[in-house]
Coordinates of C-alpha atoms and ligand atoms in Angstrom, one line a residue:
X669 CA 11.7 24.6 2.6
X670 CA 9.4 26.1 0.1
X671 CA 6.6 23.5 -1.0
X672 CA 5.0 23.9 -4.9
X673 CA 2.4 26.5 -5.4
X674 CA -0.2 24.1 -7.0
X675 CA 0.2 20.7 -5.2
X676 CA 2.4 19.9 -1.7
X677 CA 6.0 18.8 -2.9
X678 CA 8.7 20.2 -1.0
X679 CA 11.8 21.4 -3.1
X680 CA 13.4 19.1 -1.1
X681 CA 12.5 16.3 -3.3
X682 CA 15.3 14.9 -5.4
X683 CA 15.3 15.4 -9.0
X684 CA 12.6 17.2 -9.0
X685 CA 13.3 21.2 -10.8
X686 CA 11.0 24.3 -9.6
X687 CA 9.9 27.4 -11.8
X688 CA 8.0 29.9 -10.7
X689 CA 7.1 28.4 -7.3
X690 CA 5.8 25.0 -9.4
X691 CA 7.3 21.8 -9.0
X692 CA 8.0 19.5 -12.2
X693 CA 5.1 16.9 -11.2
X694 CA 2.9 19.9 -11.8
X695 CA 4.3 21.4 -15.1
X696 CA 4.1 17.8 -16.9
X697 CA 1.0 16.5 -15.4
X698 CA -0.7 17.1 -18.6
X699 CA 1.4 14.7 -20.6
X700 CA 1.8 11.8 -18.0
X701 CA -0.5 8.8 -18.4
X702 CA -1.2 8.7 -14.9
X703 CA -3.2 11.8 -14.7
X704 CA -5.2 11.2 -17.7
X705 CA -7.1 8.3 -15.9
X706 CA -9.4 7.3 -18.6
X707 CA -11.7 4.9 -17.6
X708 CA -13.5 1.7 -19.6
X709 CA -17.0 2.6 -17.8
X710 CA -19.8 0.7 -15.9
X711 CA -21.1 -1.0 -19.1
X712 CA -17.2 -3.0 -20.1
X713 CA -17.1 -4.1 -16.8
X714 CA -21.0 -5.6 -16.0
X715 CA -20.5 -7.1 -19.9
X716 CA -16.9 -8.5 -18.7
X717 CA -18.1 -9.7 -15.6
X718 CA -21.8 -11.2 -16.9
X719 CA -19.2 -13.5 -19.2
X720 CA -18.6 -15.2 -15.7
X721 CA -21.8 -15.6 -14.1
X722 CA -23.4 -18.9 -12.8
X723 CA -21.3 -20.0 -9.7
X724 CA -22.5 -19.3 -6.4
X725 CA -20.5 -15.9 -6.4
X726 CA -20.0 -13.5 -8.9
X727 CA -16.6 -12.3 -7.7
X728 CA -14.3 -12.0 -5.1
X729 CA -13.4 -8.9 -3.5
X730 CA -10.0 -8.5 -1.4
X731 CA -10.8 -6.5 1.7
X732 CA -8.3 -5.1 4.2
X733 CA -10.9 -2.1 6.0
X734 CA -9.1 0.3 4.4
X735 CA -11.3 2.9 1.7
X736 CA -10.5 2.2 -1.4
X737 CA -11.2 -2.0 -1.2
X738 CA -14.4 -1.3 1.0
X739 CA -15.5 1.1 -1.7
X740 CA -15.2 -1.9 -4.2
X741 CA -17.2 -4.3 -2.3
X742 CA -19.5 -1.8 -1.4
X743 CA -19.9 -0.6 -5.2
X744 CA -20.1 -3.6 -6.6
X745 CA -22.9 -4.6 -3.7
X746 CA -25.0 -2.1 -4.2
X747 CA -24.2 -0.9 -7.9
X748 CA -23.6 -3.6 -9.9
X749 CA -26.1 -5.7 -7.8
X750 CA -23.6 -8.9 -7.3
X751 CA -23.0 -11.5 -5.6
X752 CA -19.2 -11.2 -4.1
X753 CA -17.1 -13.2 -1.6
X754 CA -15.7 -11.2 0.3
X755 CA -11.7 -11.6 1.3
X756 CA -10.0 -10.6 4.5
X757 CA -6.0 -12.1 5.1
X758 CA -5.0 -10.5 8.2
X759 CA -1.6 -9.3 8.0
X760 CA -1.0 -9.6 11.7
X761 CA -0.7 -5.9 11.7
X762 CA -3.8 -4.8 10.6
X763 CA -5.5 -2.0 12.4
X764 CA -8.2 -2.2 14.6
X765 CA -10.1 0.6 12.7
X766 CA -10.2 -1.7 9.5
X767 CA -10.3 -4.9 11.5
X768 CA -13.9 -3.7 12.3
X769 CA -14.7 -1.6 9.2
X770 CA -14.5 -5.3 7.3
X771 CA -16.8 -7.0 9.6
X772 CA -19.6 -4.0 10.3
X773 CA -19.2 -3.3 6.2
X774 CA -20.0 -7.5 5.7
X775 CA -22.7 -7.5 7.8
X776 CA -24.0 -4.2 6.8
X777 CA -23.7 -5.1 3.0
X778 CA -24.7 -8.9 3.7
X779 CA -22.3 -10.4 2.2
X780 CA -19.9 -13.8 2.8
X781 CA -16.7 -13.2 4.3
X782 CA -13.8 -15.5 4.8
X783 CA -11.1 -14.0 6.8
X784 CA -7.2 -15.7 6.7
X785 CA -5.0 -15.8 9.3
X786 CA -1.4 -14.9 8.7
X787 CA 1.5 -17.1 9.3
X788 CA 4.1 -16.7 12.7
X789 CA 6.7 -16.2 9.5
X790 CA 4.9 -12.8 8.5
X791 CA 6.1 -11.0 12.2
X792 CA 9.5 -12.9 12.2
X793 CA 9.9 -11.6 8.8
X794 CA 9.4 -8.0 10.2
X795 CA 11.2 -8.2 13.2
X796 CA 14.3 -9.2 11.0
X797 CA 13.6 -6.9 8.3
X798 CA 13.8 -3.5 11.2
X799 CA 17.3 -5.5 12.6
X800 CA 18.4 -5.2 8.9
X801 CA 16.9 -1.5 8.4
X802 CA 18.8 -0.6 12.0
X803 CA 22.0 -1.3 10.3
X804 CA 21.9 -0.1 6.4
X805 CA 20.2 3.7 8.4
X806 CA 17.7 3.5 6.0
X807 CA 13.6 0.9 6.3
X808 CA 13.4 -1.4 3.8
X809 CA 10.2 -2.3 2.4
X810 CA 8.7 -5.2 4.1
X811 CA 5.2 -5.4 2.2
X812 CA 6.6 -7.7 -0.6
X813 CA 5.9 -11.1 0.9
X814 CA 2.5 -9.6 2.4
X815 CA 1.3 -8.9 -1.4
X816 CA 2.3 -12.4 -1.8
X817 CA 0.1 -13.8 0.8
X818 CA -2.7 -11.9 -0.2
X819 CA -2.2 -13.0 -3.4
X820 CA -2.1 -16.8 -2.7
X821 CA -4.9 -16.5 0.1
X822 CA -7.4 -15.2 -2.5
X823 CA -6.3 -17.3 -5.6
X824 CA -6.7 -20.3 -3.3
X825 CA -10.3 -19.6 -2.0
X826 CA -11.5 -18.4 -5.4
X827 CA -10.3 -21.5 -6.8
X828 CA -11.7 -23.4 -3.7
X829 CA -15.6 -21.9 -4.3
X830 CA -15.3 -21.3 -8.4
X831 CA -15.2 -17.5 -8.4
X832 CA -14.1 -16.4 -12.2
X833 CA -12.9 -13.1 -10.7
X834 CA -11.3 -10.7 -8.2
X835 CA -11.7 -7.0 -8.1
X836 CA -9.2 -4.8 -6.2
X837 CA -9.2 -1.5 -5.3
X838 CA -5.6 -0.7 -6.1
X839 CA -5.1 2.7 -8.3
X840 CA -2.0 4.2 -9.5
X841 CA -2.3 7.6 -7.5
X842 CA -0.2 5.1 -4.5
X843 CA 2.6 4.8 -7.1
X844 CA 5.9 6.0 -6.0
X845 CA 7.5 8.8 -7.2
X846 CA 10.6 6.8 -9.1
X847 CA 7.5 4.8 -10.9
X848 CA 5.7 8.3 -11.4
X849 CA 9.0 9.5 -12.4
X850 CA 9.6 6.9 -15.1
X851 CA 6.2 7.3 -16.2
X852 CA 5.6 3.3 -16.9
X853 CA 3.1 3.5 -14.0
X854 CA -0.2 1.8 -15.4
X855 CA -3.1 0.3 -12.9
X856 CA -1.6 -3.3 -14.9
X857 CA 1.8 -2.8 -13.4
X858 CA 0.4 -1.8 -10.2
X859 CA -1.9 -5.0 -9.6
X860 CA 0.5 -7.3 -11.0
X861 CA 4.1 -6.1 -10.8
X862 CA 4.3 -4.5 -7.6
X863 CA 6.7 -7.0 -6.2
X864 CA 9.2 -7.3 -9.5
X865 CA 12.0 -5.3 -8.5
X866 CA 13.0 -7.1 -5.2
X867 CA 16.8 -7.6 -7.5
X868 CA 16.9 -4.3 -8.0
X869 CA 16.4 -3.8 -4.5
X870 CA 18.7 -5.7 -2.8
X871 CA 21.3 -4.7 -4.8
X872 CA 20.3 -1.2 -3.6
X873 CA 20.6 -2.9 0.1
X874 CA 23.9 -4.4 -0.3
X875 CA 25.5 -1.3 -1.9
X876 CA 23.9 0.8 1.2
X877 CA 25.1 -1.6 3.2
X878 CA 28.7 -2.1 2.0
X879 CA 28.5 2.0 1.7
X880 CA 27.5 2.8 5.5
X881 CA 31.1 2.5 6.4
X882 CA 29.6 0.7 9.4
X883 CA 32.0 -1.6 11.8
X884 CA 32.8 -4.7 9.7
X885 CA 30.8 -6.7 12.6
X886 CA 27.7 -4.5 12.2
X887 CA 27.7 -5.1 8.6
X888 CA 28.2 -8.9 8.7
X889 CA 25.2 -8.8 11.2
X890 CA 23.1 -6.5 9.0
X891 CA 23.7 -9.3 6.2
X892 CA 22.7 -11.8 8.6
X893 CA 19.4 -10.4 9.5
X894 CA 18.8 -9.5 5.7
X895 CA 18.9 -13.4 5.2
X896 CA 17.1 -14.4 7.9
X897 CA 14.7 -11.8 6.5
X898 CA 14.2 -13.6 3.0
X899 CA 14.5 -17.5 4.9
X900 CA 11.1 -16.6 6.8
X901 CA 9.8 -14.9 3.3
X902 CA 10.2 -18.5 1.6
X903 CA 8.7 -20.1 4.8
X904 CA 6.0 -17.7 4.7
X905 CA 5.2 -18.5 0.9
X906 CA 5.4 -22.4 1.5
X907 CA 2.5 -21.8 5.0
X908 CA 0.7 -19.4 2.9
X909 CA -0.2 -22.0 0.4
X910 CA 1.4 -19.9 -2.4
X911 CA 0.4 -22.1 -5.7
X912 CA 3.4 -21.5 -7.5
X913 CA 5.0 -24.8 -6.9
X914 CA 8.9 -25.2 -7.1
X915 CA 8.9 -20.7 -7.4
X916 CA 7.6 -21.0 -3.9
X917 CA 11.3 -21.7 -2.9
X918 CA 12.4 -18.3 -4.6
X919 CA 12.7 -15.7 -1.9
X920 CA 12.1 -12.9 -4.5
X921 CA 8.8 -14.7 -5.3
X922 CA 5.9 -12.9 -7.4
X923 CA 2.8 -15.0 -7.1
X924 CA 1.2 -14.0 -10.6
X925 CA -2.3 -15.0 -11.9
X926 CA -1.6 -17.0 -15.0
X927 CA -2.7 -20.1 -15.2
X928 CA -4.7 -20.2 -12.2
X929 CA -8.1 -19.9 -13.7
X930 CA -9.2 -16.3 -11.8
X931 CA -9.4 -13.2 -13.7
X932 CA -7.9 -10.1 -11.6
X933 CA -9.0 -6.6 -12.7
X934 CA -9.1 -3.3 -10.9
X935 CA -12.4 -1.3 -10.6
X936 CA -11.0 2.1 -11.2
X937 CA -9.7 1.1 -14.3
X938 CA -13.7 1.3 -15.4
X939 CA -15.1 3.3 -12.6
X940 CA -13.6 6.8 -12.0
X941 CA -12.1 6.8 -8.8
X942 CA -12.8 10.1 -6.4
X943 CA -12.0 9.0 -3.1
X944 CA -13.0 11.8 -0.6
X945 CA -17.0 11.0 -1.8
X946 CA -16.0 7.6 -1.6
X947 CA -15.6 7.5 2.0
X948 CA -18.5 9.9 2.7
X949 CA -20.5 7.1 1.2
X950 CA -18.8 4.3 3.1
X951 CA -18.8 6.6 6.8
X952 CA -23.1 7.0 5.8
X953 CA -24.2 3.6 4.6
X954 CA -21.9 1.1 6.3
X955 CA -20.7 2.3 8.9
X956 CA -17.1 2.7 7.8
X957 CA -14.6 4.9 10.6
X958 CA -10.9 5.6 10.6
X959 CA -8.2 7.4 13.3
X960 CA -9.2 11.4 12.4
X961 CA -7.6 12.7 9.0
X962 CA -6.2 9.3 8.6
X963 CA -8.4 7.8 5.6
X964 CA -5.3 6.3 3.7
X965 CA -3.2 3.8 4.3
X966 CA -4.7 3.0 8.0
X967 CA -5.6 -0.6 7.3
X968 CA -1.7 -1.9 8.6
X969 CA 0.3 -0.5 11.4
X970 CA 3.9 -0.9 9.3
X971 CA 2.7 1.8 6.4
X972 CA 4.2 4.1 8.5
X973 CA 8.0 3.3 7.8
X974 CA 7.4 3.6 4.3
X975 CA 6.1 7.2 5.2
X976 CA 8.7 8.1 7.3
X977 CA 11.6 6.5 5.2
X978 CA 9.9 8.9 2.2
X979 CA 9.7 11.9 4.7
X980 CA 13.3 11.2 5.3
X981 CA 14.4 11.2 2.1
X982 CA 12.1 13.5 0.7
X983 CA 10.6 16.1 2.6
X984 CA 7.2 14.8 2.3
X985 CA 5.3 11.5 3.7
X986 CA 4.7 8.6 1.1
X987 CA 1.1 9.4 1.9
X988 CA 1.7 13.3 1.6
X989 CA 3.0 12.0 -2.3
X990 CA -0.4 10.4 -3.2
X991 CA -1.9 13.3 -1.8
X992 CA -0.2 16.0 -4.2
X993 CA -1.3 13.3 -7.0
X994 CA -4.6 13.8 -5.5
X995 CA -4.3 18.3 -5.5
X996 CA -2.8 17.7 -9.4
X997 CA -5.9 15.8 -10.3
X998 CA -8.8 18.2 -8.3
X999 CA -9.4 15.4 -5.8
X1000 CA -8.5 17.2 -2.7
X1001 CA -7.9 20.8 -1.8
X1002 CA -4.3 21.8 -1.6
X1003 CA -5.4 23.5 2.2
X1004 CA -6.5 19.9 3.4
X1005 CA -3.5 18.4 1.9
X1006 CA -1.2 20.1 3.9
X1007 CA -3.0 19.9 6.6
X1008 CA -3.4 16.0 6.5
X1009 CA 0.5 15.8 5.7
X1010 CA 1.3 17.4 8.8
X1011 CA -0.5 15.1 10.7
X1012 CA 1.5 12.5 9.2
X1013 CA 4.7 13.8 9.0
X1014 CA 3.8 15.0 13.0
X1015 CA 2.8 10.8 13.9
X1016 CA 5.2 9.1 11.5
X1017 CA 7.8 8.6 14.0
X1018 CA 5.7 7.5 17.0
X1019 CA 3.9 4.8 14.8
X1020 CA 6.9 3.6 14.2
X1021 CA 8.5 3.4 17.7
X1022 CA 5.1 1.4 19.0
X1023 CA 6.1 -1.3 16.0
X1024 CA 9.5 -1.5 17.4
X1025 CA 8.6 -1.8 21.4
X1026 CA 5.3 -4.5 19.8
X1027 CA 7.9 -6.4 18.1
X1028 CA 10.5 -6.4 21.4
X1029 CA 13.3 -5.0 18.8
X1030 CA 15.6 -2.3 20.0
X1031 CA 15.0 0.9 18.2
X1032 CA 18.9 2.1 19.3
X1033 CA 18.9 5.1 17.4
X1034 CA 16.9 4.1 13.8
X1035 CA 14.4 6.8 14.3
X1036 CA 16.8 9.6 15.6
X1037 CA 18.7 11.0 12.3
X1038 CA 16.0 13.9 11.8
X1039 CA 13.8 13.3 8.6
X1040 CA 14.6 15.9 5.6
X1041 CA 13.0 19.1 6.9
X1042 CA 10.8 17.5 8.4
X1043 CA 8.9 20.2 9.7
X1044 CA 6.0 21.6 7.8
X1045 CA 5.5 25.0 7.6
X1046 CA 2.2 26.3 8.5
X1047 CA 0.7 28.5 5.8
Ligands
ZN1621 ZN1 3.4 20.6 -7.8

């Protein structure tokens, strides 16, 4: 396997072309929107956010420990000089690093936190959703109805305390490479859409499934699970409190902001975002930590199926992906890249196993079929 010379994809990658050692990402970066990453600056935001002002918080932040969302409380703290409420939904799999990093950052910071606890649906919703995965040979994503809760905890509790709006930290350097592909990615779609193409992907499901040529049995049961997956998705949306009335019922559910009286907005659509001084920042002035070389992604314990479903069908971890976005953009060297996506492609599998064994389900062979080359050469 022979990686591009400028970021880290591996020619493995489907539908991606190579010339002269250079991968397509890399020869069209110039021209996508995602790399251009023009930002509306300090002064639209503080004028956008002054329009607000007079409630007993400025805005709400959604915190899950991880960089990019402490950054945004932190920044806005700090810089902007606000008042925010800070918001922590526990996914039930959060990690113990960000557990922590949201509390010491609070206190550090002095700011109000409210922290939600997430429903018994959310693991029974897993559990089902790795009994499906075990039979179509392929993890599907299980984050969908955890946006959702997010969502509906935070709309809920800025509505409950008046807060006109919530800043995320989301970017579009985490999009995927079929959105980076299609080159519709935009911070908008990213906040808001993220959970639109659940059709599109179960019909992906069902044709995997149907195209395994698994026993007739094992598919039935695969279909089973795949139900029971979405019945504890609508259960989860009806605990959660999801205000989206009769929608609540839809399995495929989006909770969206309209209507609900709360501006959403993302910070790095005005602020440039550079994470690596980022986190330098959060490590020296609240105290923020994180497993070594593991500053992405670390706030839940089931990222790591997404990264070793991409490895898989890739060559590179989902992480490793945002990381070449990263090299293409001058945010990180191309050295440390592939040093940090060894790591990853090196842990992905374990990560995973400790899910299954937490979760009681029987891995029976879902993690042996060998990721796509998986292993990285060392340069
Ligand atoms: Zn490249």
């Amino acid at each position: 396997m022979q990686r591009c010379s400028i970021c880290i994809i591996p020619d493995t990658f489907p539908g991606v072309s190579f010339t002269d050692g250079v991968c397509g990402f890399c020869r069209t970066s110039g021209t996508t929107p995602q790399v251009k990453r023009t930002v509306l600056g300090e002064g639209a935001l503080r004028e956008l956010l002054a329009s607000g002002a007079g409630g007993s918080y400025d805005c709400a932040v959604p915190i899950s420990g991880g960089k990019d969302s402490s950054y945004v409380l932190y920044y806005v703290v700090r810089t902007l000089g606000l008042r925010p409420l800070a918001l922590f939904m526990d996914s039930g799999f959060t990690n113990d690093f960000a557990r922590r990093n949201v509390e010491r950052e609070c206190a550090a910071l002095g700011v109000a936190l409210v922290i939600g606890e997430p429903t018994v649906y959310r693991r029974l919703l897993v559990r089902e959703a790795l009994e499906t995965s075990k039979r179509l040979g392929r993890f599907v994503r299980m984050c969908g109805n955890c946006e959702n809760n997010i969502r509906s905890f935070v709309i809920n509790e800025c509505r409950k305390h008046g807060v006109p709006f919530i800043i995320w930290g989301s970017t579009d350097f985490e999009d995927s490479a079929a959105y980076f592909l299609s080159a519709k990615a935009t911070t908008h779609r990213r906040a808001f859409g993220r959970f639109g193409n659940v059709f599109r992907r179960a019909g992906k499901a069902a044709r995997t499934l149907a195209g395994r040529r698994r026993g007739v049995a094992d598919t039935i049961v695969g279909a089973a699970h795949g139900l029971r997956c979405l019945y504890y998705g609508v259960r989860d949306n009806v605990a959660s409190g999801a205000p989206e009335g009769a929608r609540t019922l839809n399995p495929f559910l989006e909770v969206s902001y309209e209507g609900k009286g709360v501006r959403s907005l993302s910070l790095f659509d005005y602020v440039e975002y550079d994470p690596y001084p980022m986190i330098e920042t959060l490590r020296r002035e609240v105290g923020w930590q994180s497993p070594a070389d593991k500053e992405s992604r670390m706030d839940c314990r089931i990222h790591c199926f997404g990264n070793f479903q991409h490895l898989r069908d890739t060559g590179i971890t989902r992480d490793g992906f945002t990381m070449a976005h990263l090299v293409r953009s001058g945010l990180l060297s191309r050295d440390e890249a592939l040093r940090r996506e060894e790591i990853l492609a090196r842990d992905a599998e374990g990560e995973c196993r400790e899910v299954f064994d937490e979760l009681g389900v029987e891995e029976a062979g879902a993690l042996a079929a060998k990721p796509r080359e998986a292993r990285v050469p060392r340069t």
